[in-house]
Coordinates of C-alpha atoms in Angstrom, one line a residue:
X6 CA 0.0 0.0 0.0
X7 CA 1.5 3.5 -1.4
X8 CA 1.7 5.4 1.6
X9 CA 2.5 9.4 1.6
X10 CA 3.6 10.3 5.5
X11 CA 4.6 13.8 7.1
X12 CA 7.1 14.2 9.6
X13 CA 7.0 17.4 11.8
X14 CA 9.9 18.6 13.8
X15 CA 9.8 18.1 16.8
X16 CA 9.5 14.5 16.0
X17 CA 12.2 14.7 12.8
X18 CA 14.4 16.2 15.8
X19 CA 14.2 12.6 17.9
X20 CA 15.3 11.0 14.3
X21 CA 16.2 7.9 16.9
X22 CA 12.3 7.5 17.6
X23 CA 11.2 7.7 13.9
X24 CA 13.7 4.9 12.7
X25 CA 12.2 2.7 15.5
X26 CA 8.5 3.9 15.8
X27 CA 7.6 4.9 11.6
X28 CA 10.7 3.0 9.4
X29 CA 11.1 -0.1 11.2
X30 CA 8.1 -0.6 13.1
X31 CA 6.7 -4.2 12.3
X32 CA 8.7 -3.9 8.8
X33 CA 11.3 -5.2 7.3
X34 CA 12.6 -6.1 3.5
X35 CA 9.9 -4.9 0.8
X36 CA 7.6 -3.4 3.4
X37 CA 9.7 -1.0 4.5
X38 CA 8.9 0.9 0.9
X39 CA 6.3 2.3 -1.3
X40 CA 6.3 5.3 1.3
X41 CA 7.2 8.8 0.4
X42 CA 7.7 11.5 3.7
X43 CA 7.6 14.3 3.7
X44 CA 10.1 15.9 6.3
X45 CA 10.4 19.3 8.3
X46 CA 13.2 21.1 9.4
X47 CA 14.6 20.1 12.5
X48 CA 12.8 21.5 15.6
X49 CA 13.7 25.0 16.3
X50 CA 15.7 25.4 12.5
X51 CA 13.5 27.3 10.7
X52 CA 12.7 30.2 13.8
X53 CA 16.4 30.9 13.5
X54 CA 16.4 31.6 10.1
X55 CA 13.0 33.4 9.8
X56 CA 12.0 34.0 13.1
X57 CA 10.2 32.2 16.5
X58 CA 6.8 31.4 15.3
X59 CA 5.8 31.7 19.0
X60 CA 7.8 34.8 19.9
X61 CA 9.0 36.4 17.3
X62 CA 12.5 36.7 17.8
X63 CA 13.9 37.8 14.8
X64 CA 16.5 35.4 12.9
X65 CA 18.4 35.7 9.6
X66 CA 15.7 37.0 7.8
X67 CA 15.2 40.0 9.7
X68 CA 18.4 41.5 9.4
X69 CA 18.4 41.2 5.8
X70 CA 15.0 42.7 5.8
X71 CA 16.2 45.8 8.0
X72 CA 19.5 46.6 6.2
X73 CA 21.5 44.7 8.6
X74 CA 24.5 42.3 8.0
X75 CA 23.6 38.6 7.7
X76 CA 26.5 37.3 6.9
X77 CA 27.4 36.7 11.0
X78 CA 23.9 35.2 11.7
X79 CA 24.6 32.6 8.7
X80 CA 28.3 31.3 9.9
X81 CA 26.1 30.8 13.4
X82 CA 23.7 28.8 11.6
X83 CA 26.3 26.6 10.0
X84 CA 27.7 26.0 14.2
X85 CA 24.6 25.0 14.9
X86 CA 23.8 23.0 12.1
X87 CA 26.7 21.4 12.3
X88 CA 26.3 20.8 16.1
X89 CA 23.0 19.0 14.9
X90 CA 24.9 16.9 12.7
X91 CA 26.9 15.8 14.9
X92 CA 23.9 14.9 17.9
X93 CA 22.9 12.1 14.6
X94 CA 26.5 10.4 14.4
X95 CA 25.3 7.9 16.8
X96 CA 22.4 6.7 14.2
X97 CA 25.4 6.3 11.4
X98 CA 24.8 10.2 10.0
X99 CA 28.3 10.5 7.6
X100 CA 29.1 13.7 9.4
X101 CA 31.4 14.5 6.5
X102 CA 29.1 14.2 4.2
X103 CA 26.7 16.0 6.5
X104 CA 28.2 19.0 7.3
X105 CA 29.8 19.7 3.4
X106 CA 26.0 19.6 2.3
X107 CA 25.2 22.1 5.0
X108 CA 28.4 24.3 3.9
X109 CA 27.7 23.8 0.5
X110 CA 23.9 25.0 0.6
X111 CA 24.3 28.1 2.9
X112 CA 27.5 29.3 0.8
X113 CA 24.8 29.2 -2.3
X114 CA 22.3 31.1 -0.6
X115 CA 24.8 33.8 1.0
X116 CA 25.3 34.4 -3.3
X117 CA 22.0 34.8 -3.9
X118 CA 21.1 36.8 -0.5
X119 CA 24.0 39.3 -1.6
X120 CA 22.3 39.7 -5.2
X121 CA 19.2 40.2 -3.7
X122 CA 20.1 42.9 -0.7
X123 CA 22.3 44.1 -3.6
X124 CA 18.7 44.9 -5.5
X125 CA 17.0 46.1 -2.1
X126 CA 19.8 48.7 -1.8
X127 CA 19.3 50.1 -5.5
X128 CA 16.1 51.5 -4.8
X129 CA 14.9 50.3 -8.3
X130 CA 12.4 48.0 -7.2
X131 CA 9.8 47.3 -4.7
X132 CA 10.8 45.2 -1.5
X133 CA 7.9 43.4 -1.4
X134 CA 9.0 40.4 -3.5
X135 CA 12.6 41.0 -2.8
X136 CA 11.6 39.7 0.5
X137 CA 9.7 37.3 -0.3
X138 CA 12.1 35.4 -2.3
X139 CA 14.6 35.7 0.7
X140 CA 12.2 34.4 2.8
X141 CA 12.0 31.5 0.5
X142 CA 15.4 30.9 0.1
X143 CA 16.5 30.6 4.0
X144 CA 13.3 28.6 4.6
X145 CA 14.3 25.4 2.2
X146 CA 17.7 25.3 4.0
X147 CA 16.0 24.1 7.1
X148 CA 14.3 20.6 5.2
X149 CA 16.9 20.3 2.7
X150 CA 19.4 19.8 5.9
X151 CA 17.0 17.2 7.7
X152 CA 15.9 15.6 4.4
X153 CA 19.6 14.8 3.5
X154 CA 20.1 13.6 7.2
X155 CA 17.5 11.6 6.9
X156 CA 18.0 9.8 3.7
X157 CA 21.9 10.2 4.7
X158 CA 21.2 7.9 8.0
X159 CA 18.6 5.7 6.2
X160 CA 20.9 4.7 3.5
X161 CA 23.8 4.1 5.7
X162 CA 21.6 1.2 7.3
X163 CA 21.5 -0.9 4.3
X164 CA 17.8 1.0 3.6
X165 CA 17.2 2.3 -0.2
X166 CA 16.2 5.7 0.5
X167 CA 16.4 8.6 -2.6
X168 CA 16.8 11.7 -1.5
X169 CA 14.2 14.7 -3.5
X170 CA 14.9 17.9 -2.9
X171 CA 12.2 20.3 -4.1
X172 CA 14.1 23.7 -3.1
X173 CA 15.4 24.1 -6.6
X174 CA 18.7 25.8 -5.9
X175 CA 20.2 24.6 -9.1
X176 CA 17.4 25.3 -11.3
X177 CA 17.8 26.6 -15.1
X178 CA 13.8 26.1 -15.8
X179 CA 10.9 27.7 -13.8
X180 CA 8.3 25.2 -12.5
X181 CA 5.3 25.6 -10.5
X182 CA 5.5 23.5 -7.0
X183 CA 3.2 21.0 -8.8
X184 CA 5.2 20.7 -12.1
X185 CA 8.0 20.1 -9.8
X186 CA 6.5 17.3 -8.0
X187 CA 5.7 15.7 -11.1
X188 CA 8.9 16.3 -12.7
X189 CA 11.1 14.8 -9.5
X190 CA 8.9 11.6 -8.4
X191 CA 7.8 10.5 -12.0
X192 CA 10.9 8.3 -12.9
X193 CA 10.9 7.0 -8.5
X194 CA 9.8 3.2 -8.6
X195 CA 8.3 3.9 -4.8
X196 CA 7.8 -0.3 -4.5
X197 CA 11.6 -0.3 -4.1
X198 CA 12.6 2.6 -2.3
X199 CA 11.6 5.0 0.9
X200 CA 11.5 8.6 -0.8
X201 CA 12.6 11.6 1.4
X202 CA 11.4 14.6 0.4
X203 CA 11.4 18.4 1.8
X204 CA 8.6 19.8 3.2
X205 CA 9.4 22.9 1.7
X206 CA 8.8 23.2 -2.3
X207 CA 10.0 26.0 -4.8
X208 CA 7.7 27.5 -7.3
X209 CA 6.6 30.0 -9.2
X210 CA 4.0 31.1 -6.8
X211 CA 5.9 31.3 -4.0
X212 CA 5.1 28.5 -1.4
X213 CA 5.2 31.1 1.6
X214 CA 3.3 33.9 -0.1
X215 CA 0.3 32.0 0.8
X216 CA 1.2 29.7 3.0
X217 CA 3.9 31.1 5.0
X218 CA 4.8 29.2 7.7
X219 CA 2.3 26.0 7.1
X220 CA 3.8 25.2 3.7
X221 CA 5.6 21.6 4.4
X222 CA 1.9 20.2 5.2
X223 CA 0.8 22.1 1.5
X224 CA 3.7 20.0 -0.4
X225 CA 2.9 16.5 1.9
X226 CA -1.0 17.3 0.7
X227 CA 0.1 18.1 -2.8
X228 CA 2.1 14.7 -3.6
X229 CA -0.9 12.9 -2.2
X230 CA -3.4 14.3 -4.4
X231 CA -0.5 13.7 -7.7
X232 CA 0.5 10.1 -6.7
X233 CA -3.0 9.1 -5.2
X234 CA -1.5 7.1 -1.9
X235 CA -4.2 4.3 0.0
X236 CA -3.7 6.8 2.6
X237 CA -1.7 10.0 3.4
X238 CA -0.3 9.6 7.4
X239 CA 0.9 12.8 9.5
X240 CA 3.2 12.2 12.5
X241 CA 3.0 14.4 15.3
X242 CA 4.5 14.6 18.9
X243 CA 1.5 14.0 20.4
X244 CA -2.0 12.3 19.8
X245 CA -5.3 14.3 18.7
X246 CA -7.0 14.3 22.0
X247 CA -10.7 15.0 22.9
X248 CA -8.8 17.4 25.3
X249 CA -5.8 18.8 26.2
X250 CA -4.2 16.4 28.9
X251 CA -2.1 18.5 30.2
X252 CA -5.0 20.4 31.3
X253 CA -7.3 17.8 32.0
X254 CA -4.9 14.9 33.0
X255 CA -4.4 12.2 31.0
X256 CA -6.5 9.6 32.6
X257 CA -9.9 12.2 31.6
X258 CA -9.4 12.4 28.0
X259 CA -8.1 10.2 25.2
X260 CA -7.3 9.5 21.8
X261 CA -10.0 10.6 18.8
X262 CA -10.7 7.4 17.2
X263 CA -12.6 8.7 14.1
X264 CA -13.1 12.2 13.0
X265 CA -14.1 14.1 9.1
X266 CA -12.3 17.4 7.6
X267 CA -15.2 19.7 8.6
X268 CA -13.9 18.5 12.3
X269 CA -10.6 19.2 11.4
X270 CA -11.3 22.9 9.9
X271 CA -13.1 23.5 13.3
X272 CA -9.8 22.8 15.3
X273 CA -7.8 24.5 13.1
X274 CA -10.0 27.7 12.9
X275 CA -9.1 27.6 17.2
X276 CA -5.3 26.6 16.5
X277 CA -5.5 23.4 17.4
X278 CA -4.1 21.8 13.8
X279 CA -4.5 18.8 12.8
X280 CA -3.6 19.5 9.2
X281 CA -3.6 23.0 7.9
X282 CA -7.0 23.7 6.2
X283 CA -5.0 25.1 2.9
X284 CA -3.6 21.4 3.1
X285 CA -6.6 19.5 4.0
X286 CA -9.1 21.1 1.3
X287 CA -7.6 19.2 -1.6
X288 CA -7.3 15.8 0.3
X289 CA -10.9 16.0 1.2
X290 CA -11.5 17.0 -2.9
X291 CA -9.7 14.0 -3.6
X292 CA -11.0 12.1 -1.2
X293 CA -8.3 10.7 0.5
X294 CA -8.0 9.8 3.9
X295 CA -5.6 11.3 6.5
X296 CA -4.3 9.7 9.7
X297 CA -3.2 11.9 12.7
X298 CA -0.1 9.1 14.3
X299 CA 1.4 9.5 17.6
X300 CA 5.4 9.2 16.6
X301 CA 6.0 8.0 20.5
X302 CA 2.8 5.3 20.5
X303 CA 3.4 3.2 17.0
X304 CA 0.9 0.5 18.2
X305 CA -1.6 3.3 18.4
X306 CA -3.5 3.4 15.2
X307 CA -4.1 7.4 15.6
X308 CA -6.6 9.6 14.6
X309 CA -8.2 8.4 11.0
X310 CA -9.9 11.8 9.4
X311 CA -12.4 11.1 6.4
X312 CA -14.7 12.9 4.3
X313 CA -17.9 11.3 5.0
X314 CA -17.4 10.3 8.8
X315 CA -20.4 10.7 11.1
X316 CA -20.3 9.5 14.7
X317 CA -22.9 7.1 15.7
X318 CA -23.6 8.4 18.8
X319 CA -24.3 12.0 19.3
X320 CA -21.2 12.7 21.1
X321 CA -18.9 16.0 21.9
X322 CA -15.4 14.8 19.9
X323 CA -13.1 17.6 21.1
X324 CA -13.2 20.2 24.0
X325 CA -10.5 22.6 22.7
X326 CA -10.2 26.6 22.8
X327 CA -7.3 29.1 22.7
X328 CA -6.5 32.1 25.0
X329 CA -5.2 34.3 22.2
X330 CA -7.9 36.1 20.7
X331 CA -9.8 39.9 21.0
X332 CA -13.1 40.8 20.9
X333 CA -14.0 43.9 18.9
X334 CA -17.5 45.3 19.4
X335 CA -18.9 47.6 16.9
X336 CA -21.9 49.9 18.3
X337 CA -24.1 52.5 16.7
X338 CA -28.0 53.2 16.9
X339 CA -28.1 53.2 13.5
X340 CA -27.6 50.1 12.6
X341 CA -31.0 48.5 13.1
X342 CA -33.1 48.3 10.2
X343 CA -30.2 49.2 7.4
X344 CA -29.3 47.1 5.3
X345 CA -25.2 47.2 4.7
X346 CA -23.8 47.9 8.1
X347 CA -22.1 44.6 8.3
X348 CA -21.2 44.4 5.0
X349 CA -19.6 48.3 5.9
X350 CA -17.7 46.8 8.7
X351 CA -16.7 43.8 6.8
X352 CA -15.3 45.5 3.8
X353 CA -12.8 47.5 6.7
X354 CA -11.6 44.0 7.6
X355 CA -11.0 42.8 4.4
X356 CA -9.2 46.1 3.4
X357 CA -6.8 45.4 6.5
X358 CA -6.7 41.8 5.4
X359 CA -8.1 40.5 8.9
X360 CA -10.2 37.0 9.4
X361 CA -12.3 36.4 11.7
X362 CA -13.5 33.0 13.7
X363 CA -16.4 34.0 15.5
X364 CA -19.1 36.9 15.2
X365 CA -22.2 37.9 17.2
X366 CA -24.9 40.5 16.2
X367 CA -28.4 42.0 17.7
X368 CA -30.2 45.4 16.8
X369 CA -27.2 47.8 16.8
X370 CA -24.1 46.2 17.8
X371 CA -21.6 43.5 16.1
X372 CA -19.2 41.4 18.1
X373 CA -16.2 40.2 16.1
X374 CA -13.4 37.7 17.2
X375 CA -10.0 37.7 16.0
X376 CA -6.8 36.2 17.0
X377 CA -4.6 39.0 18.8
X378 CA -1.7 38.3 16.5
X379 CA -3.9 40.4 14.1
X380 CA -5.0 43.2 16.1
X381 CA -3.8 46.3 14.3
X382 CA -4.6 49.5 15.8
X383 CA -5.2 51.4 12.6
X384 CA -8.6 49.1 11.9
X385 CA -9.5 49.9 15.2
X386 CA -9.2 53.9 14.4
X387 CA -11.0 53.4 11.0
X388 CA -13.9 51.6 12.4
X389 CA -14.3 54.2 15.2
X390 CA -14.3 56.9 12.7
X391 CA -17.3 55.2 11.3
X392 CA -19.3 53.7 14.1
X393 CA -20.4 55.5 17.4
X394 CA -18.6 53.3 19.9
X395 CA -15.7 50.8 19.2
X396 CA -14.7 48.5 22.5
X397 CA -12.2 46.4 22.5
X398 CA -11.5 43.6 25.0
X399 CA -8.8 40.7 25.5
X400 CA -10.8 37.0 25.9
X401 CA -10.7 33.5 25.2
X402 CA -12.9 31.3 23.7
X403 CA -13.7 27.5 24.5
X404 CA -15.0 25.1 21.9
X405 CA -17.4 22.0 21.7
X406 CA -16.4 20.0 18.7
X407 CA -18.3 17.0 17.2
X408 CA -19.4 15.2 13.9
X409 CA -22.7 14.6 15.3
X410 CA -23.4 16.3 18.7
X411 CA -27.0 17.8 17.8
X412 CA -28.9 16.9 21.1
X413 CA -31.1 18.9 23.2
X414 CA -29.7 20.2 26.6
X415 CA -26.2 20.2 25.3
X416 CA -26.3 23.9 25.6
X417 CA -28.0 24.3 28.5
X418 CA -25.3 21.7 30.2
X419 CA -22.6 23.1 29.1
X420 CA -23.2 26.7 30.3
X421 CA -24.6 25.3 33.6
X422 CA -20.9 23.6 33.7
X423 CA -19.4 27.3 33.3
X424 CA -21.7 28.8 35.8
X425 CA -21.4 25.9 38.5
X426 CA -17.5 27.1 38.0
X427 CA -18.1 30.8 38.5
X428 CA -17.5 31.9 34.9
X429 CA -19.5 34.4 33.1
X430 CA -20.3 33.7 29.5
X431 CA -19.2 37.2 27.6
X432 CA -20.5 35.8 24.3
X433 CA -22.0 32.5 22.9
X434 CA -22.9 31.3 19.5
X435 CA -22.7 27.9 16.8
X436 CA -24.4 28.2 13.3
X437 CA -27.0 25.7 12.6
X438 CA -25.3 22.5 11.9
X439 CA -23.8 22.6 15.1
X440 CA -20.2 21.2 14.6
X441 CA -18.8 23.5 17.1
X442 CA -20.6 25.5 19.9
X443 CA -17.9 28.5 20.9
X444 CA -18.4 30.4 24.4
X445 CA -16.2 33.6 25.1
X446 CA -15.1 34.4 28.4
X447 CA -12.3 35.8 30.4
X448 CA -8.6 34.9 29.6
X449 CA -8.2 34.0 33.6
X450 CA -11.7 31.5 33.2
X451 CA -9.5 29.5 30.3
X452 CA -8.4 26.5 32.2
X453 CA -10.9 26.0 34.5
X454 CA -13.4 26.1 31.7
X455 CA -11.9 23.3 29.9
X456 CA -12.2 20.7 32.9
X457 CA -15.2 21.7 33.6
X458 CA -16.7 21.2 30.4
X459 CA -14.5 18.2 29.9
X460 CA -16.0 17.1 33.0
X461 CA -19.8 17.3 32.2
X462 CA -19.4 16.2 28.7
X463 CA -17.4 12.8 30.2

């Protein structure tokens, strides 16, 4: 069975674990092929040459971007790549080998960084896409150094692994990221080899334009959909839980058996990412299934995420939330009765390119939910300009997740769980299918609102 599997990094970082747990588990000969992974950068890699997702903490990137000298920040990175190398010798990494590919490929990049802070400098263009392509460019160092590892390691063992790089640093065509999947896995006979591939992928369109910082799961979706696997696999670090056990303790919540995208969506749209939606849309088209595997529990057989899936019993899957989003409430007596005011406050969003996961609306006000990553101050001044009163409040918001959890009382028991626990409901709301009931309250209310929901719902 053609399998195509993703490795995140914190999971690509304990290499040790993924040779035991994903390769070798209950294979061996022929059955350890006819799968194709798709690998991150090693954990931490790619925040020091962009920047900390969680943070910010600038990295390389940023002092290209601000004029600065990079070249210092890059010889670091080779020290600490080459410190990684050398925490893989143990598992038969050539560190030779290892550490000229990691020279070899940052030497190459420091070229075209020059030519391209060269360009910024001029004045000629605009740094928009300057930017972008440097962006680009320090981003595939981080899989092309844990995809040759990998495949480095692998074929030391006596494994056949092939090695596909999809950053295109030596290319003299153009190709879009699809026409270059195509173009490097079309000659691979997958029955006879394990194929290690980078998460990240060069094209045309410019992986990270769209999807900045989620594009390894975009290429692992993208060669399912072109090679058409039985089933496309994503390790993680950790199982997909109906709740968080560090919150809830691991004895009161436990592995989702069965799940479907539209599930999926609704974890994402609250952080809690399975897949990225970008990724899972054309899976779902394709219909083909995804499994969610815990790399540290191989005898687990994970989370299995299908298009059609329904649970039998009317049931809350998932108890999730995040602590990381702002509620801005738009007020003005004139709203009731005319038509457009949404659409008004809407296009001001849109302008300032701003989603939204949750909104709330009655005669003359509109609450609107948005991560506070994406607060920006000059919507704020825009919309009061244009409305009577504009409040805006930090919150969290706490989630009821389910295929099939349409029951009556289920609101009534869960906000009775919240009150029992002293915490007051700022807003409420689920549209009509009722895949995911969201309650807003107080950032300080987060943890104790999911145990006691995880509670009642048990």
């Amino acid at each position: 069975m053609l399998t195509v599997e993703k490795i995140g990094g914190t999971s690509m970082t304990a290499l040790n674990d993924v040779i035991k747990n994903i390769i070798l588990f209950n294979r061996s000969g022929q059955q350890l092929y006819n799968r194709i992974f798709v690998v991150s950068a090693f954990s931490g890699v790619t925040n020091l040459l962009l920047e900390n997702k969680k943070t910010g903490e600038p990295g390389v990137y940023h002092n290209l971007a601000n004029f600065r000298d990079f070249h210092k920040p890059l010889k670091d990175l080779v020290v600490k790549l080459k410190q990684i190398n050398k925490s893989y010798e143990s598992l038969g990494l050539n560190i030779a080998e290892a550490d000229k590919f990691i020279e070899n490929r940052i030497k190459e990049a420091q070229t075209y960084l020059e030519n391209l802070a060269n360009i910024l400098t001029s004045g000629y263009v605009s740094n928009e896409g300057i930017l972008q392509a440097a962006r680009e460019i320090l981003a595939s160092i981080g899989e092309s150094h844990s995809a040759f590892n990998f495949a480095n390691i692998l074929q030391n063992m006596g494994i056949n692994a092939t090695l596909v790089d999809l950053s295109g640093f030596h290319d003299h065509h153009s190709y879009t990221i699809d026409q270059r999947i195509k173009r490097e896995l079309q000659h691979i006979d997958f029955e006879s080899t394990i194929c290690i591939v980078t998460g990240y992928a060069k094209g045309t369109e410019g992986i990270m334009r769209e999807f900045d910082r989620g594009y390894s799961e975009v290429t692992f979706s993208k060669i399912a959909v072109a090679v058409k696997p039985q089933e496309a696999i994503i390790h993680k670090e950790y199982h997909l839980c109906t709740a968080d056990p560090v919150l809830v303790g691991i004895e009161n919540c436990s592995p989702v058996g069965n799940t479907n995208y539209d599930v999926a969506d609704q974890l994402a749209d609250v952080g809690m990412e399975a897949i990225h939606p970008k990724a899972s849309k054309p899976l779902e088209i394709n219909n083909i299934n995804l499994r969610i595997k815990n790399t540290f529990d191989p005898e687990h057989p994970g989370t299995l995420i299908t298009k059609d899936y329904i649970c039998e019993h009317k049931r809350v899957e998932v108890i999730t939330g995040t602590e990381k989003v702002m509620i801005i409430d738009i007020y003005d007596p004139s709203m009731v009765g005319t038509p457009g005011s949404d659409l008004e406050i809407m296009q001001l969003f849109y302008n300032h390119n701003i989603s939204y996961n949750f909104k709330a609306t009655n005669a003359n006000s509109i609450s609107i939910v948005i991560w506070e990553k994406d607060f920006d101050k000059k919507l704020i001044h825009e919309l009061e300009a244009n409305f009577e009163k504009v409040t805006v409040e930090k919150a969290a918001m706490v989630c009821l997740i389910g295929s099939n959890m349409d029951r009556p009382g289920l609101l009534a028991k869960s906000a009775n769980a919240l009150a029992e626990n002293n915490i007051n409901i700022k807003s409420a709301g689920f549209a009509l299918r009722k895949v995911n009931i969201q309650f807003l309250i107080a950032r300080e209310d987060f943890d104790t609102a999911i145990i006691a929901l995880n509670k009642a719902m048990g």
